[in-house]
XYZ file of C-alpha atoms in Angstrom:
336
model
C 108.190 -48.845 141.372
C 107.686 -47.371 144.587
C 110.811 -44.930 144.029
C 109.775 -43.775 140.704
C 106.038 -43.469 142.157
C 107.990 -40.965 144.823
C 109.743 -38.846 142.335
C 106.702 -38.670 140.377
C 104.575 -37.005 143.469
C 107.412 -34.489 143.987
C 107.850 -33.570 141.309
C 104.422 -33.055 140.054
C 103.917 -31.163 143.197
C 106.660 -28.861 142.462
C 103.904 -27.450 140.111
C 101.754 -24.216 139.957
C 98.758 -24.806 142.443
C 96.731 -25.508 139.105
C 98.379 -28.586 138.184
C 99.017 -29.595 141.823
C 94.884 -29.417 142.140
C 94.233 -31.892 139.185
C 97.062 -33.918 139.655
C 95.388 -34.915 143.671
C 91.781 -34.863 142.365
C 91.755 -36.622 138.716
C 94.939 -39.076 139.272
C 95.529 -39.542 142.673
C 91.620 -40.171 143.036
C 91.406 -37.833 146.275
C 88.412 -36.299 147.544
C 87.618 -32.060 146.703
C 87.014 -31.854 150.137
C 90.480 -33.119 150.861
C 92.508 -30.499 152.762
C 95.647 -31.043 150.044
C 92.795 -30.300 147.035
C 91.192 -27.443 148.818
C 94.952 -26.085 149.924
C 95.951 -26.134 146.028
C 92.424 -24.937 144.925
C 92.301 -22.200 146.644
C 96.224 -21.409 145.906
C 95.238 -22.052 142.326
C 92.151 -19.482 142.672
C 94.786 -16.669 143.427
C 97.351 -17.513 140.649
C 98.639 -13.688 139.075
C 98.484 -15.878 136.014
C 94.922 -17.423 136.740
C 93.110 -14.008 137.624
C 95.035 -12.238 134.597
C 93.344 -15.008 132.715
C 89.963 -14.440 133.665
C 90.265 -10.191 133.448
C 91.040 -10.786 129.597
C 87.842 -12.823 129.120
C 85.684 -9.933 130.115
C 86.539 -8.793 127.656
C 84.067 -11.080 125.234
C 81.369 -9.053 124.157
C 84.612 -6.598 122.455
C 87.121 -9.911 121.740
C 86.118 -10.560 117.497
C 86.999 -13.863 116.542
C 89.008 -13.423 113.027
C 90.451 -16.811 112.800
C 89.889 -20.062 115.051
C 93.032 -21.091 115.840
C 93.852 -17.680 117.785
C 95.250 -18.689 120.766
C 95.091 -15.683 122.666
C 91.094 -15.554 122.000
C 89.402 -15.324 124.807
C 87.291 -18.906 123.831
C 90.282 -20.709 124.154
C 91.445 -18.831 127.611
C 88.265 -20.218 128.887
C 88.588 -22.988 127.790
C 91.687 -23.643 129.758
C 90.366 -22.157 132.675
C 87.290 -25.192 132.169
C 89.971 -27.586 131.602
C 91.836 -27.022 135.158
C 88.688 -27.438 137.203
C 87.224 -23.299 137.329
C 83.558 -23.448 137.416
C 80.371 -21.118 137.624
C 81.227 -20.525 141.973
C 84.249 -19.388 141.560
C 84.458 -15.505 141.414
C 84.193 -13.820 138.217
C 83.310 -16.790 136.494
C 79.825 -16.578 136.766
C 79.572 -13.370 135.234
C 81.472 -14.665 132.215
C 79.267 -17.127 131.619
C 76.582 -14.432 132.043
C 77.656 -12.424 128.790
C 77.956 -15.614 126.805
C 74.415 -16.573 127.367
C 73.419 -13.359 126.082
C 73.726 -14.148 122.366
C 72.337 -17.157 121.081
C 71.140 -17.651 117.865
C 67.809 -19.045 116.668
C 69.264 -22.316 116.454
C 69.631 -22.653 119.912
C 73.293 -22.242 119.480
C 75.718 -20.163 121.262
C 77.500 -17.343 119.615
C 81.017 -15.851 119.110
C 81.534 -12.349 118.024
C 83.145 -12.783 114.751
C 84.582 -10.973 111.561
C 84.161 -13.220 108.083
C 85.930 -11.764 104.894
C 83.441 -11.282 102.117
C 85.614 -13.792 100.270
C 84.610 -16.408 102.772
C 80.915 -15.235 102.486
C 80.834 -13.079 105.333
C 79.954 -9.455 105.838
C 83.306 -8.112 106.504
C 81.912 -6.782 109.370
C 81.723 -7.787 113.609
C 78.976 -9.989 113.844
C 77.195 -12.461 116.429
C 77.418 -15.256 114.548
C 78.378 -19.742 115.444
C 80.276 -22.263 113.251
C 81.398 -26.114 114.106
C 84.765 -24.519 114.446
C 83.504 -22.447 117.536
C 80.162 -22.868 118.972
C 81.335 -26.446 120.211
C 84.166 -25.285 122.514
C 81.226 -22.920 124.495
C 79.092 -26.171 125.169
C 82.699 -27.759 126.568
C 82.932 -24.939 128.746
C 79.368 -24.698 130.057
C 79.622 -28.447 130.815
C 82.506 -28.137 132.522
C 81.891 -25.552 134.665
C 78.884 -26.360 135.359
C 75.732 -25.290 132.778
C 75.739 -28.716 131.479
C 71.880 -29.631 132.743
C 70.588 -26.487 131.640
C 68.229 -26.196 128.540
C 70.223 -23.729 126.842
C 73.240 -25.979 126.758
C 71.347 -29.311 125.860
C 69.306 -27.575 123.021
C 72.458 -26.200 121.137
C 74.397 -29.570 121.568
C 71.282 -30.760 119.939
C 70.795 -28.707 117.195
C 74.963 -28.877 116.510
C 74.986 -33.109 116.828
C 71.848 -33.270 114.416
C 74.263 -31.691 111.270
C 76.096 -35.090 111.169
C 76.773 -36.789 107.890
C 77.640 -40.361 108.209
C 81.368 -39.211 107.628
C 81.467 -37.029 110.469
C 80.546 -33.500 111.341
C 81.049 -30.835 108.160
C 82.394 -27.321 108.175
C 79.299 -25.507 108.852
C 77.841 -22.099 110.268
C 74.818 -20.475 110.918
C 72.547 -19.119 108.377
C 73.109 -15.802 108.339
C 76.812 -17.447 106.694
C 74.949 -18.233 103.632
C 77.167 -21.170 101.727
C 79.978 -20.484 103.514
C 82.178 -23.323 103.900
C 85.780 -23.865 104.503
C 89.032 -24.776 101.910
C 87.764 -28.070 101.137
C 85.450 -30.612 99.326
C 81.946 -30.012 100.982
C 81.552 -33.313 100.880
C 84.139 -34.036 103.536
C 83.848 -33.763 107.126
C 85.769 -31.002 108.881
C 88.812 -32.570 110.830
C 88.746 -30.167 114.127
C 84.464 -29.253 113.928
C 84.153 -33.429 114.088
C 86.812 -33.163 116.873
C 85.550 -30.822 119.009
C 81.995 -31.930 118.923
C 82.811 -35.253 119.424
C 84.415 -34.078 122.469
C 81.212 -32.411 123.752
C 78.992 -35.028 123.046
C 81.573 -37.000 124.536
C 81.342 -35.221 127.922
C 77.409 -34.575 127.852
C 77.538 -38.855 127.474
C 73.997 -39.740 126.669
C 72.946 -43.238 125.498
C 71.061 -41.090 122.718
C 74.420 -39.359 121.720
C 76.053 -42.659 121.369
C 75.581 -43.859 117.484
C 77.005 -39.977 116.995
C 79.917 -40.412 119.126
C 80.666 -43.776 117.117
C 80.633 -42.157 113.889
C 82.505 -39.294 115.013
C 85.394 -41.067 116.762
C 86.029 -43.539 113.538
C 86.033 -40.280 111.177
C 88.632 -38.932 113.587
C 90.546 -42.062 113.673
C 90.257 -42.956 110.234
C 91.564 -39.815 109.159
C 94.711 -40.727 110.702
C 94.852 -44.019 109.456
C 94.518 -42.659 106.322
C 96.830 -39.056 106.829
C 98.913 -40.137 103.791
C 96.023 -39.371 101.636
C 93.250 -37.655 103.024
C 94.105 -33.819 103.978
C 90.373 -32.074 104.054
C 90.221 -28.917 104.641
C 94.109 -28.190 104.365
C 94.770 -30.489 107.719
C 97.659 -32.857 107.819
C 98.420 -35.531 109.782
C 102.150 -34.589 109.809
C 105.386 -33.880 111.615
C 103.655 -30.345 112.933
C 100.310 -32.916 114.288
C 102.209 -35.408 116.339
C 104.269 -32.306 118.220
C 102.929 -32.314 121.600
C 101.137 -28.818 122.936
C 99.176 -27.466 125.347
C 96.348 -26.271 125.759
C 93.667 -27.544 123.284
C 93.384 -25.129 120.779
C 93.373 -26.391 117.324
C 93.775 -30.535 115.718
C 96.856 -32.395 116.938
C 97.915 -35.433 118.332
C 97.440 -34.878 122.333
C 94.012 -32.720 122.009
C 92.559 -35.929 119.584
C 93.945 -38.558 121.988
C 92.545 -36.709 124.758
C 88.834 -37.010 122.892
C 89.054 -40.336 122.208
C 90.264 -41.528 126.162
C 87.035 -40.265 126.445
C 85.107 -42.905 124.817
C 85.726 -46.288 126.111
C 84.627 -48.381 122.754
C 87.953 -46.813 121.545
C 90.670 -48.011 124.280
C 91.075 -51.194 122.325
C 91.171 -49.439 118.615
C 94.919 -50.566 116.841
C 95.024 -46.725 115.594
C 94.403 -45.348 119.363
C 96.825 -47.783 120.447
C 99.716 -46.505 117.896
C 98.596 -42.782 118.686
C 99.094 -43.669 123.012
C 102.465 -45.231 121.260
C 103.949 -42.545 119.691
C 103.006 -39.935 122.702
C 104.427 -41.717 125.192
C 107.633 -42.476 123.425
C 108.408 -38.774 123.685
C 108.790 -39.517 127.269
C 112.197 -38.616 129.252
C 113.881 -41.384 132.113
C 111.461 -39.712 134.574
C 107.987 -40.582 131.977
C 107.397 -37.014 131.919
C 106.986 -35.116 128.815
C 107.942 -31.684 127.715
C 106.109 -28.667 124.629
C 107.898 -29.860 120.981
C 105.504 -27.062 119.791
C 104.414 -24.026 121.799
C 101.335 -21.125 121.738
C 103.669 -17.815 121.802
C 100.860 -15.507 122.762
C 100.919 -17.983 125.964
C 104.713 -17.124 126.668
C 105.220 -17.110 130.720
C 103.223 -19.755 131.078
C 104.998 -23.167 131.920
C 103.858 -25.581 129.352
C 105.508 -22.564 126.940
C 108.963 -23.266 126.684
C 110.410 -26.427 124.915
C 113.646 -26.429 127.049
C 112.130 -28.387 130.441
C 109.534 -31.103 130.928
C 105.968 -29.387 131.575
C 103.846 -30.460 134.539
C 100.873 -29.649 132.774
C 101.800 -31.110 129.606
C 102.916 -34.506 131.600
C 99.726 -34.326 133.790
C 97.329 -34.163 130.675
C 99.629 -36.926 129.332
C 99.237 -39.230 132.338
C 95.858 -38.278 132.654
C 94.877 -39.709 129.750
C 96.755 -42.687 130.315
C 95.012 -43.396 133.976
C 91.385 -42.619 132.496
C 92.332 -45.876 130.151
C 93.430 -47.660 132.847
C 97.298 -47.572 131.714
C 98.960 -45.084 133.813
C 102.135 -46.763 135.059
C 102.495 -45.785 138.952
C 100.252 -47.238 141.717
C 97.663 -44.506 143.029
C 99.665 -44.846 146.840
C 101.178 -41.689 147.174
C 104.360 -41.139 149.076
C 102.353 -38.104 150.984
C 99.702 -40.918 152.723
């Protein structure tokens, strides 16, 4: 145990500074003000790849959203840069989150520049507009990074958890959307809106969220239980879903067992248990884990290429694991 427990520290700290900064802080338990965190934080805040990341986003008020699972949008860039532990101090993040509070719609909720065909029963035009398939991931990222006690945030989780049906959250957007709704039965809840809010209510974690969160999580899981049959909205529970990729952008198998580690009612659920079981199956000698599916518009990154294990995909792996309390190496660290 010990020796594996020392591979598994070098080798995860052969990893960009971004990976090497989570992996000390949200496995190994150690403190932020720990001089290996601040070391790889501060490495991590002068990544090429990291700074390229946040030029692109300021680009948001010009950035139209024409389809949700663009993964070179700068929603999902964000949210990446949420996910590895940027927040509101660090430079040039602040003013991001600036221009996103700018547009908010009279719901409360905030909004994503976007282009709707007229066939979907949108303008055709670049508009200011929300939907469950969006305006969710901007309450992840102002939670994470740091706007999760503010009004702004709290009222648009609000508004967004109060369109629950007792199946789940529905393919929705704002009014000025009309009827629109998604390829699917209206009467069915929409796969990745119910994932992704469940995930920010999730994170907020207020007793008052909680009967939400419930329903939420068994629509998610019993949509797998069930992926034989049930496909709303065009999404399958197939050979494509259970591929492992990084980051969170759109409904598979690591970004829905990443949402449900979050909810500890769940740890014990038979269908979380066989979703933990086929993930870390995929595992090589070493337990680490490398892309079977990769984001092309994110080539150079390390998690994009199928050929070698990832660090980041094995960190959110293991991650996931330790927040159930099932990771399988002792917290020691050869480096104490």
């Amino acid at each position: 145990m010990e020796e594996n427990l020392n591979q598994a520290y070098e080798w995860m700290m052969s990893g960009p500074a971004w990976v090497r900064y989570n992996y000390l802080k949200n496995i190994l338990g150690k403190d932020e003000k720990d001089s290996s965190v601040q070391a790889a934080r501060k490495e991590m805040l002068h990544d090429p790849q990291i700074l390229f990341l946040i030029d692109e986003i300021g680009e948001w008020e010009r950035s139209v959203l024409t389809r949700h699972n663009d993964a070179a949008h700068p929603i999902h860039k964000l949210c990446f840069l949420a996910e590895i532990g940027l927040n509101i101090h660090d430079e040039g993040i602040g003013a991001l989150l600036e221009k996103i509070q700018r547009h908010i719609s009279d719901e409360g909720v905030f909004q994503v520049l976007s282009n709707y065909p007229k066939t979907f029963g949108g303008s055709g035009k670049d508009e200011w507009l929300w939907c469950l398939c969006d305006a969710p991931l901007i309450l992840i990222i102002s939670q994470k990074m740091g706007l999760g006690s503010t009004l702004q945030t709290n009222a648009g989780l609000d508004y967004l958890a109060s369109l629950i049906r007792e199946n789940g959250w529905p393919c929705k957007a704002c009014p000025q959307m009309g009827n629109f709704k998604g390829p699917g039965s209206k009467q069915d809840a929409c796969p990745y809106a119910n994932l992704i809010m469940l995930r920010a209510l999730a994170l907020r974690s207020n007793q008052s969220d909680q009967k939400n969160i419930e329903i939420g999580a068994e629509a998610a899981l019993g949509l797998w239980e069930n992926s034989q049959t049930k496909h709303p909205y065009l999404f399958k529970v197939g050979t494509d879903f259970r591929k492992l990729k990084v980051p969170f952008v759109w409904y598979d198998i690591l970004h829905l067992a990443e949402v449900i580690s979050l909810i500890p009612n769940f740890y014990q659920d038979h269908r979380f248990l066989q979703i933990l079981e086929i993930i870390t199956k995929k595992s090589d000698e070493s337990f680490r884990f490398r892309s079977e599916s990769i984001w092309t518009k994110w080539t150079g990154w390390e998690f994009c290429q199928k050929k070698e294990p990832s660090h980041w995909l094995t960190f959110i792996v293991w991650r996931i694991l330790n927040r159930i309390g099932r990771w399988p190496f002792n917290h020691a660290t050869a480096a104490e």
